[in-house]
PDB file of C-alpha atoms in Angstrom:
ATOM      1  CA  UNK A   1      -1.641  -9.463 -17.489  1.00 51.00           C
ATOM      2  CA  UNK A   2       1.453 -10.930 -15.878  1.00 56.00           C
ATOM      3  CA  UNK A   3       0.275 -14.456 -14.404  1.00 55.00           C
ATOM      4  CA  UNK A   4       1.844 -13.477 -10.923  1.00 53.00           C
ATOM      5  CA  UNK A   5      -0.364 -10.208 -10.715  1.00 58.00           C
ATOM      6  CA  UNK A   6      -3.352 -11.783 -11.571  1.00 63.00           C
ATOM      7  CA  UNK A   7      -3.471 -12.995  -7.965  1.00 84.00           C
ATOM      8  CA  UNK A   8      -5.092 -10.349  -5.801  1.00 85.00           C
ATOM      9  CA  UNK A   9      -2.206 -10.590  -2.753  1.00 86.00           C
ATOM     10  CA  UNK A  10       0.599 -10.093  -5.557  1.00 88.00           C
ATOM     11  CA  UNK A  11      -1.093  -7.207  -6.736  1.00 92.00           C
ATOM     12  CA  UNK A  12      -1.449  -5.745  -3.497  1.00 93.00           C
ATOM     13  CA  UNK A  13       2.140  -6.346  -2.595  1.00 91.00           C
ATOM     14  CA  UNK A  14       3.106  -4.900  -5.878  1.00 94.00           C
ATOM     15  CA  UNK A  15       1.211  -1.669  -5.069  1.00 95.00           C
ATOM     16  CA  UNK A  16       2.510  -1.431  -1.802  1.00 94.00           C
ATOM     17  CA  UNK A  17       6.252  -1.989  -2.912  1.00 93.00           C
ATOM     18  CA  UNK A  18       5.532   0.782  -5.527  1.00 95.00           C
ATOM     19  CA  UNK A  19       4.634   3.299  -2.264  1.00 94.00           C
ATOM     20  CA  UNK A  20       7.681   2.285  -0.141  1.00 91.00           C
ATOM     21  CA  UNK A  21       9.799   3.379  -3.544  1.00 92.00           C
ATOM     22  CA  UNK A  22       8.119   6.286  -3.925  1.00 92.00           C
ATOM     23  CA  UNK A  23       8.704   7.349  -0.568  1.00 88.00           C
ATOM     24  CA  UNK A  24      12.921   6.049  -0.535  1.00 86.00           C
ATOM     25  CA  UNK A  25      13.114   8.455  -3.249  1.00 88.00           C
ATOM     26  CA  UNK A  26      10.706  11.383  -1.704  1.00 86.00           C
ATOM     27  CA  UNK A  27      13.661  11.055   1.317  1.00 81.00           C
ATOM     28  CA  UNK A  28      16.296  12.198  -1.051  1.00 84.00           C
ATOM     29  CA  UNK A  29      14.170  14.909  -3.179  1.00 87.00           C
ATOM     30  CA  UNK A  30      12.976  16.525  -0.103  1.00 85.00           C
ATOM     31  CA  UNK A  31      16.402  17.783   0.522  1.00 84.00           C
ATOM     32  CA  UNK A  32      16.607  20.006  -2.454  1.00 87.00           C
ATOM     33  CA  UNK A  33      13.112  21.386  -1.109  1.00 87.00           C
ATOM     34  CA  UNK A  34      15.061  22.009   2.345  1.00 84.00           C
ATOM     35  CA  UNK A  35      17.769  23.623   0.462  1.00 84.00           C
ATOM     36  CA  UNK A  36      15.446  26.595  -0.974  1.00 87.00           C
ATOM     37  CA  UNK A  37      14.456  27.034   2.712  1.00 86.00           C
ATOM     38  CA  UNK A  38      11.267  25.120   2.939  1.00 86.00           C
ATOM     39  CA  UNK A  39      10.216  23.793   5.972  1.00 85.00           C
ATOM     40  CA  UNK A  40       9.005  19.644   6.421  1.00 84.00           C
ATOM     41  CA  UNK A  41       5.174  20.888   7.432  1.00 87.00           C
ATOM     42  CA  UNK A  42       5.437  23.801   4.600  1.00 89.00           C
ATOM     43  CA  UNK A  43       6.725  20.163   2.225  1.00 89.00           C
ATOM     44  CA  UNK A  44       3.574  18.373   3.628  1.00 90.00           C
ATOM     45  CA  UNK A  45       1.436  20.799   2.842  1.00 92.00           C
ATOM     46  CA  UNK A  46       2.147  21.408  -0.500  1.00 93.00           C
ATOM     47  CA  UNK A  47       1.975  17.731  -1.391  1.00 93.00           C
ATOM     48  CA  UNK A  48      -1.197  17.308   0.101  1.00 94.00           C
ATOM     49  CA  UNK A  49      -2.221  19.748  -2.103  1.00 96.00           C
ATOM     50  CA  UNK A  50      -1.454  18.370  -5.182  1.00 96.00           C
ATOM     51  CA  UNK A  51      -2.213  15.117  -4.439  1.00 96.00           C
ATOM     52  CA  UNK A  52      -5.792  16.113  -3.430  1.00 96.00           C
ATOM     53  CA  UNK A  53      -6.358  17.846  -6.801  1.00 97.00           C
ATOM     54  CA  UNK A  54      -5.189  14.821  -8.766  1.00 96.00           C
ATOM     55  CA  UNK A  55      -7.836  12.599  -6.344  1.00 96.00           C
ATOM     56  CA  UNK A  56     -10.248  14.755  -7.235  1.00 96.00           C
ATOM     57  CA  UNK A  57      -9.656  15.044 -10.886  1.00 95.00           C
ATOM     58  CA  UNK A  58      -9.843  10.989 -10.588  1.00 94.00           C
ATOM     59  CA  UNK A  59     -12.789  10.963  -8.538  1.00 93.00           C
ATOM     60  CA  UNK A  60     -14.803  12.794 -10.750  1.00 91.00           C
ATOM     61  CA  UNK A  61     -13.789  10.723 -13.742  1.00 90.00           C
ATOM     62  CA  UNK A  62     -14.658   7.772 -11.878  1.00 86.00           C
ATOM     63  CA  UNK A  63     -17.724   5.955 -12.997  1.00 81.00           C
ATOM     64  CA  UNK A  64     -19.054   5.255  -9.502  1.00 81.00           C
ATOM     65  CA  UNK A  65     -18.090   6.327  -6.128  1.00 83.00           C
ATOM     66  CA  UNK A  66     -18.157   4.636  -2.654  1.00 87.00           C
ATOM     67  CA  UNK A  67     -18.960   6.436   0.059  1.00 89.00           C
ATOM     68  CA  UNK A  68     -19.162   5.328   3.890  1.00 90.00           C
ATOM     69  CA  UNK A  69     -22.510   5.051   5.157  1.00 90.00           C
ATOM     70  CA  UNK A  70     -22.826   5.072   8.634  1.00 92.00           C
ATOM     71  CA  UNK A  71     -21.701   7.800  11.649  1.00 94.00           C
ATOM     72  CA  UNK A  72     -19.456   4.511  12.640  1.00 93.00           C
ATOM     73  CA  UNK A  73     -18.101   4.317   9.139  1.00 93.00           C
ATOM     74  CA  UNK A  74     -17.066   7.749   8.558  1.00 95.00           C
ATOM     75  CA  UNK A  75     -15.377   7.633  12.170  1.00 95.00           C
ATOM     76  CA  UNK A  76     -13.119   4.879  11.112  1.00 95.00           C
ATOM     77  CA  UNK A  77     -12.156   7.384   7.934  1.00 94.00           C
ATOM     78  CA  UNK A  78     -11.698  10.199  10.195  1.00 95.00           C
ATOM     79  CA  UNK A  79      -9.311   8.117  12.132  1.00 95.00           C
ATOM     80  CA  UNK A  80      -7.320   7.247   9.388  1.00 94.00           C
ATOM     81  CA  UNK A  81      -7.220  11.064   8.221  1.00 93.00           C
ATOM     82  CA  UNK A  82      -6.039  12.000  11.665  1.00 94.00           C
ATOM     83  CA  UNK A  83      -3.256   9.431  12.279  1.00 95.00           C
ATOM     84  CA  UNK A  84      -2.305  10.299   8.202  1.00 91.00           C
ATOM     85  CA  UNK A  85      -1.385  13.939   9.590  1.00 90.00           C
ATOM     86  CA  UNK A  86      -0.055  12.421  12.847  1.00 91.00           C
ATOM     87  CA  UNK A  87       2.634  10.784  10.499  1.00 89.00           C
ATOM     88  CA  UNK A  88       3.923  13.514   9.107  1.00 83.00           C
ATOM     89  CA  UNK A  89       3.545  16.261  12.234  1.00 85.00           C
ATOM     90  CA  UNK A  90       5.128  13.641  14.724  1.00 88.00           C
ATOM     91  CA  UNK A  91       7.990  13.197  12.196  1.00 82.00           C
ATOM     92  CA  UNK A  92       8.402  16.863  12.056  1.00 78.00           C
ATOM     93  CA  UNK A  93       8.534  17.036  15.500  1.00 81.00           C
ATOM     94  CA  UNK A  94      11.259  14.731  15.992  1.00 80.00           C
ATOM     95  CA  UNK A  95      13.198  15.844  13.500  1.00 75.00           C
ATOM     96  CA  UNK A  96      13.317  19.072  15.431  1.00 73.00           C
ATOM     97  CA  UNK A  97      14.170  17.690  18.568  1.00 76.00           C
ATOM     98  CA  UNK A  98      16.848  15.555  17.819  1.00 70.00           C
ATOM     99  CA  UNK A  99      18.944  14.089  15.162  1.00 66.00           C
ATOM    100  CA  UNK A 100      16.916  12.731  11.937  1.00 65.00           C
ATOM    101  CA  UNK A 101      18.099   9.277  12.777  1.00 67.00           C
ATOM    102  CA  UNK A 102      16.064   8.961  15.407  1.00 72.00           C
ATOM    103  CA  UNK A 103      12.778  10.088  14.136  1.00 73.00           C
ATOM    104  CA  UNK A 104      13.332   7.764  11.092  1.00 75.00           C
ATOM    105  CA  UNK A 105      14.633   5.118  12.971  1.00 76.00           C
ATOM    106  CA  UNK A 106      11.988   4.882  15.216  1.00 80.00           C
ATOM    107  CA  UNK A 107       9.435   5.343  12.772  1.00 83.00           C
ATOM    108  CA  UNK A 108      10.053   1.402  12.161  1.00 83.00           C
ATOM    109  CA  UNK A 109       8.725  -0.038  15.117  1.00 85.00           C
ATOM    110  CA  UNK A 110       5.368   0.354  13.407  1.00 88.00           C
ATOM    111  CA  UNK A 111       6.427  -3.500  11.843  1.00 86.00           C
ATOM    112  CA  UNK A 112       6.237  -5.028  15.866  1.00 87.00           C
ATOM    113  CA  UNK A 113       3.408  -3.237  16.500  1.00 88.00           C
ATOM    114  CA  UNK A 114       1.517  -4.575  13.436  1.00 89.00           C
ATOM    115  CA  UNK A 115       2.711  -7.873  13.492  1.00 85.00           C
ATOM    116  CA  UNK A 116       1.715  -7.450  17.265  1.00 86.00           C
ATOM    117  CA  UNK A 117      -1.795  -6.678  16.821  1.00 88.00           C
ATOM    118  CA  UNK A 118      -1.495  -9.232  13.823  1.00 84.00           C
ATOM    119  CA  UNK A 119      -1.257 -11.840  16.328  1.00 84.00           C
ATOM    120  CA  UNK A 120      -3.533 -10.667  19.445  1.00 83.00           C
ATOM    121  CA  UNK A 121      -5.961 -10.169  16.838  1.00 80.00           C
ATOM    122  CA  UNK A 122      -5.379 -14.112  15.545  1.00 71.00           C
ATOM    123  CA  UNK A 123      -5.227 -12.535  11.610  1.00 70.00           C
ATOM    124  CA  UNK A 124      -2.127 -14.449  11.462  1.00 71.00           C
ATOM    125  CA  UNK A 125      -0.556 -17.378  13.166  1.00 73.00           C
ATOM    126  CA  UNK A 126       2.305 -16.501  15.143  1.00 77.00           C
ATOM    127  CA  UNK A 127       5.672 -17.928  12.931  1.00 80.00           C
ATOM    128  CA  UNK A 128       9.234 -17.347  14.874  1.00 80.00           C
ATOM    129  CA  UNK A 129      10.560 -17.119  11.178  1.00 79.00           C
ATOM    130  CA  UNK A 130       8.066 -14.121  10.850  1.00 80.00           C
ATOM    131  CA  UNK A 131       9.645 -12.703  14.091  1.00 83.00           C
ATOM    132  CA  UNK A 132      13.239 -13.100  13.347  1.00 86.00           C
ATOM    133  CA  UNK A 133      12.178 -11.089  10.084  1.00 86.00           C
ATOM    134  CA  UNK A 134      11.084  -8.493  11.622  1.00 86.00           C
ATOM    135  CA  UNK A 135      13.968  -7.830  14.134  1.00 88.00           C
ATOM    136  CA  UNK A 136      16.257  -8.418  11.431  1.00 88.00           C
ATOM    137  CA  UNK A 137      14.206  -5.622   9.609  1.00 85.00           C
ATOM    138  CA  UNK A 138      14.650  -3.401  12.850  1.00 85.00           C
ATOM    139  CA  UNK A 139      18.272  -3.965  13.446  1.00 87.00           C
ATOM    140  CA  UNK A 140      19.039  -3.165   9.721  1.00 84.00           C
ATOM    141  CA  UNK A 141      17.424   0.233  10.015  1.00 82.00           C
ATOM    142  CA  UNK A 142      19.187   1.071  13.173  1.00 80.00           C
ATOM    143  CA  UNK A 143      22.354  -0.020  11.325  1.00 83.00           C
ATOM    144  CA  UNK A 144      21.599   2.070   8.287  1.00 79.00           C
ATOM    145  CA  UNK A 145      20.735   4.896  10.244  1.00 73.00           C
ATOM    146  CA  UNK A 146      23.748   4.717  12.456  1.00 73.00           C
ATOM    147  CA  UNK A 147      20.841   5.033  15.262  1.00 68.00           C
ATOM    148  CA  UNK A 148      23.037   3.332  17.976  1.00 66.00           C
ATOM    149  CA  UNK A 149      25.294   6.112  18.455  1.00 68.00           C
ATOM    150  CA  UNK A 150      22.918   8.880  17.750  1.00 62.00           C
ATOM    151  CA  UNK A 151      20.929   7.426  20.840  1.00 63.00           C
ATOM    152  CA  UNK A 152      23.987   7.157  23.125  1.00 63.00           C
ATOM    153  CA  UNK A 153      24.240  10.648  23.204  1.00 60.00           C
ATOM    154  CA  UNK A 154      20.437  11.725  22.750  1.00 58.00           C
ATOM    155  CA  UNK A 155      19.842  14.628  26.095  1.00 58.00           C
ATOM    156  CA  UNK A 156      16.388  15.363  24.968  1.00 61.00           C
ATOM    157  CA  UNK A 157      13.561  12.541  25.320  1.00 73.00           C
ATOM    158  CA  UNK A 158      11.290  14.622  23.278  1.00 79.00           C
ATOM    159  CA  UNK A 159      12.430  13.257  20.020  1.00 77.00           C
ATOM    160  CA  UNK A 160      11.946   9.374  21.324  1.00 81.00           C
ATOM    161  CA  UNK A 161       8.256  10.080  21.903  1.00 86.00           C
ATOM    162  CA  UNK A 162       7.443  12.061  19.584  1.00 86.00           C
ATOM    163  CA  UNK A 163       9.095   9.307  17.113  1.00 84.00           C
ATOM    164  CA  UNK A 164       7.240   6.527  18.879  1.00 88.00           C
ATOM    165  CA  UNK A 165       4.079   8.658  18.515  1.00 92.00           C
ATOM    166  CA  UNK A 166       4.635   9.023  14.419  1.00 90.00           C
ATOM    167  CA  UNK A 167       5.368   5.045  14.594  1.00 90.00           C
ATOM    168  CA  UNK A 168       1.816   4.375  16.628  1.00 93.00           C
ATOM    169  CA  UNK A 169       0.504   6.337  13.652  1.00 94.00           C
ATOM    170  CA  UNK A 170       1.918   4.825  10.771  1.00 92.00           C
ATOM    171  CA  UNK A 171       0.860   1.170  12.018  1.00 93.00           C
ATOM    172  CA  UNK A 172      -2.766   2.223  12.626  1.00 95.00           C
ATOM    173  CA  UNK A 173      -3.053   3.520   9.080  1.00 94.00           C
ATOM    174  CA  UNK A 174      -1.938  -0.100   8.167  1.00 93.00           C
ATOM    175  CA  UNK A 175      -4.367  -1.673  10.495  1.00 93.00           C
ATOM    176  CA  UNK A 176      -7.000   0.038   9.748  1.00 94.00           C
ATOM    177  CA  UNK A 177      -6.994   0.911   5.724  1.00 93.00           C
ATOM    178  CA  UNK A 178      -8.420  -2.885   5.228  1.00 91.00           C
ATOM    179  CA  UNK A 179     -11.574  -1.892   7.773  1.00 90.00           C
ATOM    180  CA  UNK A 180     -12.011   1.280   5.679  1.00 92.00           C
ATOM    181  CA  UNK A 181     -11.795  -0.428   2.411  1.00 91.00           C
ATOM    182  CA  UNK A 182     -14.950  -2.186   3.083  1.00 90.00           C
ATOM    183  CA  UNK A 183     -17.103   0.920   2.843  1.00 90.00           C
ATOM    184  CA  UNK A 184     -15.468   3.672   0.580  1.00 92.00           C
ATOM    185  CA  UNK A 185     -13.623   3.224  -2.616  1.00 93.00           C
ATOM    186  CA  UNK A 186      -9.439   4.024  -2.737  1.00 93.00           C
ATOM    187  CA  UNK A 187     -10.060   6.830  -4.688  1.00 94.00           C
ATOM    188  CA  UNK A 188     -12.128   8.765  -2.111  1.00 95.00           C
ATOM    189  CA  UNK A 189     -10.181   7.445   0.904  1.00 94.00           C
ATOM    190  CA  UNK A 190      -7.268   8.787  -0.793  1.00 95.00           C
ATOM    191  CA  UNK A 191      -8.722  11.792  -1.518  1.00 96.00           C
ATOM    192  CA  UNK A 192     -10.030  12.159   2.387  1.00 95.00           C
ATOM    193  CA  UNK A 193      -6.295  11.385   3.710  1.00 94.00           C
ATOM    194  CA  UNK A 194      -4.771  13.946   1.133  1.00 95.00           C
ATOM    195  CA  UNK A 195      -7.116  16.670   2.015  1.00 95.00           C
ATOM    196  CA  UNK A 196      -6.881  15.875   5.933  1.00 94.00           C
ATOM    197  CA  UNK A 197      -3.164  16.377   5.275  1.00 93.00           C
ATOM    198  CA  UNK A 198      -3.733  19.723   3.766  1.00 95.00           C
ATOM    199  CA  UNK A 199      -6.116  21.040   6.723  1.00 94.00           C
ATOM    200  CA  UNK A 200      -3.843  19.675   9.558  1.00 92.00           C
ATOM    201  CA  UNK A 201      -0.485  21.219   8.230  1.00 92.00           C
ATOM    202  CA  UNK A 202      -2.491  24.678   7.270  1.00 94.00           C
ATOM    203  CA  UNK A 203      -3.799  24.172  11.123  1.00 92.00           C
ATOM    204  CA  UNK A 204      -0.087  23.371  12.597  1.00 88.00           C
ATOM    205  CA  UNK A 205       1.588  26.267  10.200  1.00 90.00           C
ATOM    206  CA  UNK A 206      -0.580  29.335  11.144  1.00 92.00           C
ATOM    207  CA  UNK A 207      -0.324  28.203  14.728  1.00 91.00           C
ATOM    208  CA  UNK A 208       3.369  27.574  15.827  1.00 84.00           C
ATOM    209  CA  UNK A 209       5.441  29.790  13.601  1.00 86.00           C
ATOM    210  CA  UNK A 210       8.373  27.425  14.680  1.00 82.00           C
ATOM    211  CA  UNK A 211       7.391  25.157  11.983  1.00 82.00           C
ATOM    212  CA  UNK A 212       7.707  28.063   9.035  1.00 84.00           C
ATOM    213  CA  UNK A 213      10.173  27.946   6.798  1.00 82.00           C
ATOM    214  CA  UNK A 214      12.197  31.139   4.644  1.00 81.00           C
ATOM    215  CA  UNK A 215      12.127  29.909   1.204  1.00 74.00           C
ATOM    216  CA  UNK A 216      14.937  31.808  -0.521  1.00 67.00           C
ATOM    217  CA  UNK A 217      14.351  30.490  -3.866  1.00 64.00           C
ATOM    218  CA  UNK A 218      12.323  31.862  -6.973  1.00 73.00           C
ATOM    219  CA  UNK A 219       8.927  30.977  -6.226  1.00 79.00           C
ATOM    220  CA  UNK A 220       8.593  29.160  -9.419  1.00 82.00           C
ATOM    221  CA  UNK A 221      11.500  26.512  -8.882  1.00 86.00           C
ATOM    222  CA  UNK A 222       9.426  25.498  -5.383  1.00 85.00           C
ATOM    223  CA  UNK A 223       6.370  25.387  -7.168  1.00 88.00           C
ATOM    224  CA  UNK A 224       8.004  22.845  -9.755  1.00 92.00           C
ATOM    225  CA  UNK A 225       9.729  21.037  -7.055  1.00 92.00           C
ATOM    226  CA  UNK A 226       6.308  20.490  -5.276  1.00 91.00           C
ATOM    227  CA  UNK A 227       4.766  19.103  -7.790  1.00 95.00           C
ATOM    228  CA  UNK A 228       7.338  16.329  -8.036  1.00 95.00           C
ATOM    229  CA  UNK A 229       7.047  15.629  -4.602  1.00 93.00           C
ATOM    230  CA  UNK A 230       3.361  15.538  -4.694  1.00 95.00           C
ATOM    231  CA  UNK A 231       3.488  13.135  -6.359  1.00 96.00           C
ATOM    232  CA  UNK A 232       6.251  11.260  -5.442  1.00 94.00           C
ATOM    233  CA  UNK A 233       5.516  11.993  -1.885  1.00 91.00           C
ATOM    234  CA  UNK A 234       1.474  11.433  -1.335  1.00 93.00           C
ATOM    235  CA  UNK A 235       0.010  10.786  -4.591  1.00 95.00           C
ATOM    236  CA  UNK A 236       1.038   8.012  -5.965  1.00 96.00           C
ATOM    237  CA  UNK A 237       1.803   6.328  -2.510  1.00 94.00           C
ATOM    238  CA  UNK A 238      -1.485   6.912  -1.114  1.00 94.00           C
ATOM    239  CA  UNK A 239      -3.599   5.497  -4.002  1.00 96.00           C
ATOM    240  CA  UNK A 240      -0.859   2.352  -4.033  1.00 96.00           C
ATOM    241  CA  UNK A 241      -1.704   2.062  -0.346  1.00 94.00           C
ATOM    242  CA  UNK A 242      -5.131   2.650  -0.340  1.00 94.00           C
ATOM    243  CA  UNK A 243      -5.237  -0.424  -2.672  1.00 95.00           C
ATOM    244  CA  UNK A 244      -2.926  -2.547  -2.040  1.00 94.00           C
ATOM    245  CA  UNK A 245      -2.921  -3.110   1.752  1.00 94.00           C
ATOM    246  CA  UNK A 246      -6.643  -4.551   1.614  1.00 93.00           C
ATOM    247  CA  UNK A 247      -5.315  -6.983  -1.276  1.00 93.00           C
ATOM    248  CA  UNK A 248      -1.799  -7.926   0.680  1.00 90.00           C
ATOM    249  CA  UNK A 249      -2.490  -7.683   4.211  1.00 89.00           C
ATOM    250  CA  UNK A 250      -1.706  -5.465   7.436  1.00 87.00           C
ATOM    251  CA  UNK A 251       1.448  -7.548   7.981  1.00 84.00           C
ATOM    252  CA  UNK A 252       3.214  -8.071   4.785  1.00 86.00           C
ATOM    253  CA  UNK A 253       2.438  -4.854   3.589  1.00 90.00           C
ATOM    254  CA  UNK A 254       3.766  -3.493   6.786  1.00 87.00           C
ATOM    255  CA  UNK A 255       7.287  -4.935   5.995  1.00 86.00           C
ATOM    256  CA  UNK A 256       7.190  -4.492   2.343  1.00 89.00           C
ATOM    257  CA  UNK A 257       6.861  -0.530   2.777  1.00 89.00           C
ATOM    258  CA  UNK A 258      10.194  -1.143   4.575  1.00 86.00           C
ATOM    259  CA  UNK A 259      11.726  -1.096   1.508  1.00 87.00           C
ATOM    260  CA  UNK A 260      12.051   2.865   1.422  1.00 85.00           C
ATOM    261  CA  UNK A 261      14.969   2.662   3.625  1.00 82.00           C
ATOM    262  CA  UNK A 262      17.021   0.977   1.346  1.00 85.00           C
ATOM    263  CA  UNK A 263      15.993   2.558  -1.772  1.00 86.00           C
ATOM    264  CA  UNK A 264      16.385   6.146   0.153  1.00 83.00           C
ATOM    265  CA  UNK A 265      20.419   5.108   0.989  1.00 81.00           C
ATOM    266  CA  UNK A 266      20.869   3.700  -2.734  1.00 85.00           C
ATOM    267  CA  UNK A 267      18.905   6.685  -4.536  1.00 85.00           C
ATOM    268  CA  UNK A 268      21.015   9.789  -1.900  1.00 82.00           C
ATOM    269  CA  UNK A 269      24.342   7.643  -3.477  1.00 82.00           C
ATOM    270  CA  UNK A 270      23.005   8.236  -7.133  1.00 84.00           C
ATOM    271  CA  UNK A 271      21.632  11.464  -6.808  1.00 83.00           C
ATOM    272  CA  UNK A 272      23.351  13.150  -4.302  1.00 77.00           C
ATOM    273  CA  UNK A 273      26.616  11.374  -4.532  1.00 79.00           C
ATOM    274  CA  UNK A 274      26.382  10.531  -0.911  1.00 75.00           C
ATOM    275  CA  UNK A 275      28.802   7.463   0.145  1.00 75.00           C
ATOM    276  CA  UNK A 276      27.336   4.189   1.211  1.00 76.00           C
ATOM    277  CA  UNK A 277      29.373   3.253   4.092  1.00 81.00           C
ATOM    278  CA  UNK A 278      29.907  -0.128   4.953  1.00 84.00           C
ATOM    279  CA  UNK A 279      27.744   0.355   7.589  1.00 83.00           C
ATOM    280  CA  UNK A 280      25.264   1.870   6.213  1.00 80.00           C
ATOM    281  CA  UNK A 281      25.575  -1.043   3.314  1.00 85.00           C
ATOM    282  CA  UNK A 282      25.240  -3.974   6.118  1.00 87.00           C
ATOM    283  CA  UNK A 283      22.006  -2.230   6.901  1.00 84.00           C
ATOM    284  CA  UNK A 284      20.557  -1.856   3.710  1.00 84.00           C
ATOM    285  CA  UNK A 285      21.333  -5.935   2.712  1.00 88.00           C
ATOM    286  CA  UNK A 286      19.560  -6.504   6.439  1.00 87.00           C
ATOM    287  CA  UNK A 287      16.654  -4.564   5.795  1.00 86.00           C
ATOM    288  CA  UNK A 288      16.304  -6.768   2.183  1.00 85.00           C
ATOM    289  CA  UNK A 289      17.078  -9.899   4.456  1.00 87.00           C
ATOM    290  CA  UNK A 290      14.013  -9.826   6.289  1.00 84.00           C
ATOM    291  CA  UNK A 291      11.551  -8.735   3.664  1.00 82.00           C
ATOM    292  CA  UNK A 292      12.900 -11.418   1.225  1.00 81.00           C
ATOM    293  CA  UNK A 293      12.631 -13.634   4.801  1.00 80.00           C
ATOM    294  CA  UNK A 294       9.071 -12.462   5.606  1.00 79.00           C
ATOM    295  CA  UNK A 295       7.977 -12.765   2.347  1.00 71.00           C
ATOM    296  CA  UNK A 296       8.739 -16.328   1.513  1.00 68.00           C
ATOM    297  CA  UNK A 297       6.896 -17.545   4.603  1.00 56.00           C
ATOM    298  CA  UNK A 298       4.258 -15.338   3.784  1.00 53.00           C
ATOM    299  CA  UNK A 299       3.421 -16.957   0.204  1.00 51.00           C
ATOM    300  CA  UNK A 300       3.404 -20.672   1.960  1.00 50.00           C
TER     301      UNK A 300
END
């Protein structure tokens, strides 16, 4: 084994960098998926499905299986399932209210409210170097996602909260997942989150039709493309996550995720032969910035 992966905390960052990858490149394959008609929730659901049969398939080749034990312990789970669907439906939501900029922009603020809590909670000293990373991480991804503007003429507040709401999400699955770690293995938690994804968006489909979609392809080409994003999208990421944020930490896995920003505006150039914009460049380099920035400090 590589010396610098033998340590626990580079493993864990390792795994985490692997998810935020994953998803960079699940921003640009979901497109095709919205080309054949498919809707975001109808996209959710089908990767939750195949990610929950490859957790199962894994879980029943696994030689022993944790399970939580107490009512307490499997309410901590079930919070993670719930705010694991409140990801993706809050996203959804915002994405129908208003521009995709700022849904994905203000997905980010999960890295304040982490580091936040990271502090209040005294799991971490507080570091101005830290903080200066962090809203040099934010101001990249409001660069890249040309946010500023989008905002200036945003009517509807709808799509603010509902991003805020998604962000509130995202940092309590990072907050919690080391809690939960301590009483079920990442094979069933992942497994739990993957199949809480499938019940929520089958719940949220068959009751507001406004999140259907008309897929207008052959059948077989979605089915293909869903299995790429399953695992692209959830199945890989969540196992990655489920281990590597107990190894690396709430906080520096919080701004190593960041990292699918960047590697969604590098992968839409290669793949979809969209043009990186100076703009959208500056972003990218600041968003790299402060994870190279919060990073250093973090291995002192």
């Amino acid at each position: 084994m590589n010396q610098a992966l033998a340590n626990p905390k580079s493993r864990g960052a390792a795994l985490v960098l692997l998810a935020g990858v994953c998803w960079g490149f699940h921003g640009v394959l979901i497109k095709f998926a919205y080309a054949m008609g498919a809707s975001f929730m109808e996209v959710f659901l089908s990767e939750g499905i195949v990610a929950s049969v490859v957790f199962a398939f894994l879980l029943r080749r696994s030689k022993s299986v944790q399970l939580p034990q107490s009512a307490k312990e499997w309410a901590w789970l079930a919070l993670a399932g719930v705010t694991s669907l409140g990801v993706g439906s809050f996203l959804f939501l915002s994405f129908s209210l208003g521009p995709v900029a700022i849904g994905a922009t203000l997905l980010f603020l999960y890295l304040p409210q982490i580091y936040l809590f990271s502090i209040l909670s005294s799991r971490h000293a507080f570091r101005w170097s830290q903080l200066a990373s962090v809203i040099i991480l934010l101001l990249g991804a409001a660069i890249a996602t040309d946010a500023l503007s989008v905002f200036q003429g945003l009517e509807s507040k709808g799509a603010l909260l509902a991003g805020f709401a998604a962000s509130v999400c995202y940092a309590t699955i990072f907050l919690i997942t080391p809690r939960i770690s301590q009483h079920s293995s990442a094979t069933f938690r992942s497994l739990f989150l993957s199949l809480a994804n499938v019940l929520g968006s089958l719940l949220v489909l068959s009751s507001l039709p406004i999140t259907r979609g008309e897929i207008s392809s052959e059948p077989i080409s979605f089915v293909a493309l869903a299995l790429v994003l399953g695992f692209v999208g959830q199945a890989i990421p969540i196992i990655a996550m489920m281990k590597g944020i107990p190894l690396a930490g709430s906080s520096l896995s919080g701004v190593l995720a960041s990292t699918e920003l960047p590697i969604a505006v590098i992968s839409s150039a290669l793949i979809l032969d969209e043009a990186i914009t100076l703009q959208r460049g500056a972003g990218v380099v600041l968003v790299f910035l402060g994870i190279v920035l919060f990073n250093l400090r973090s291995s002192k």
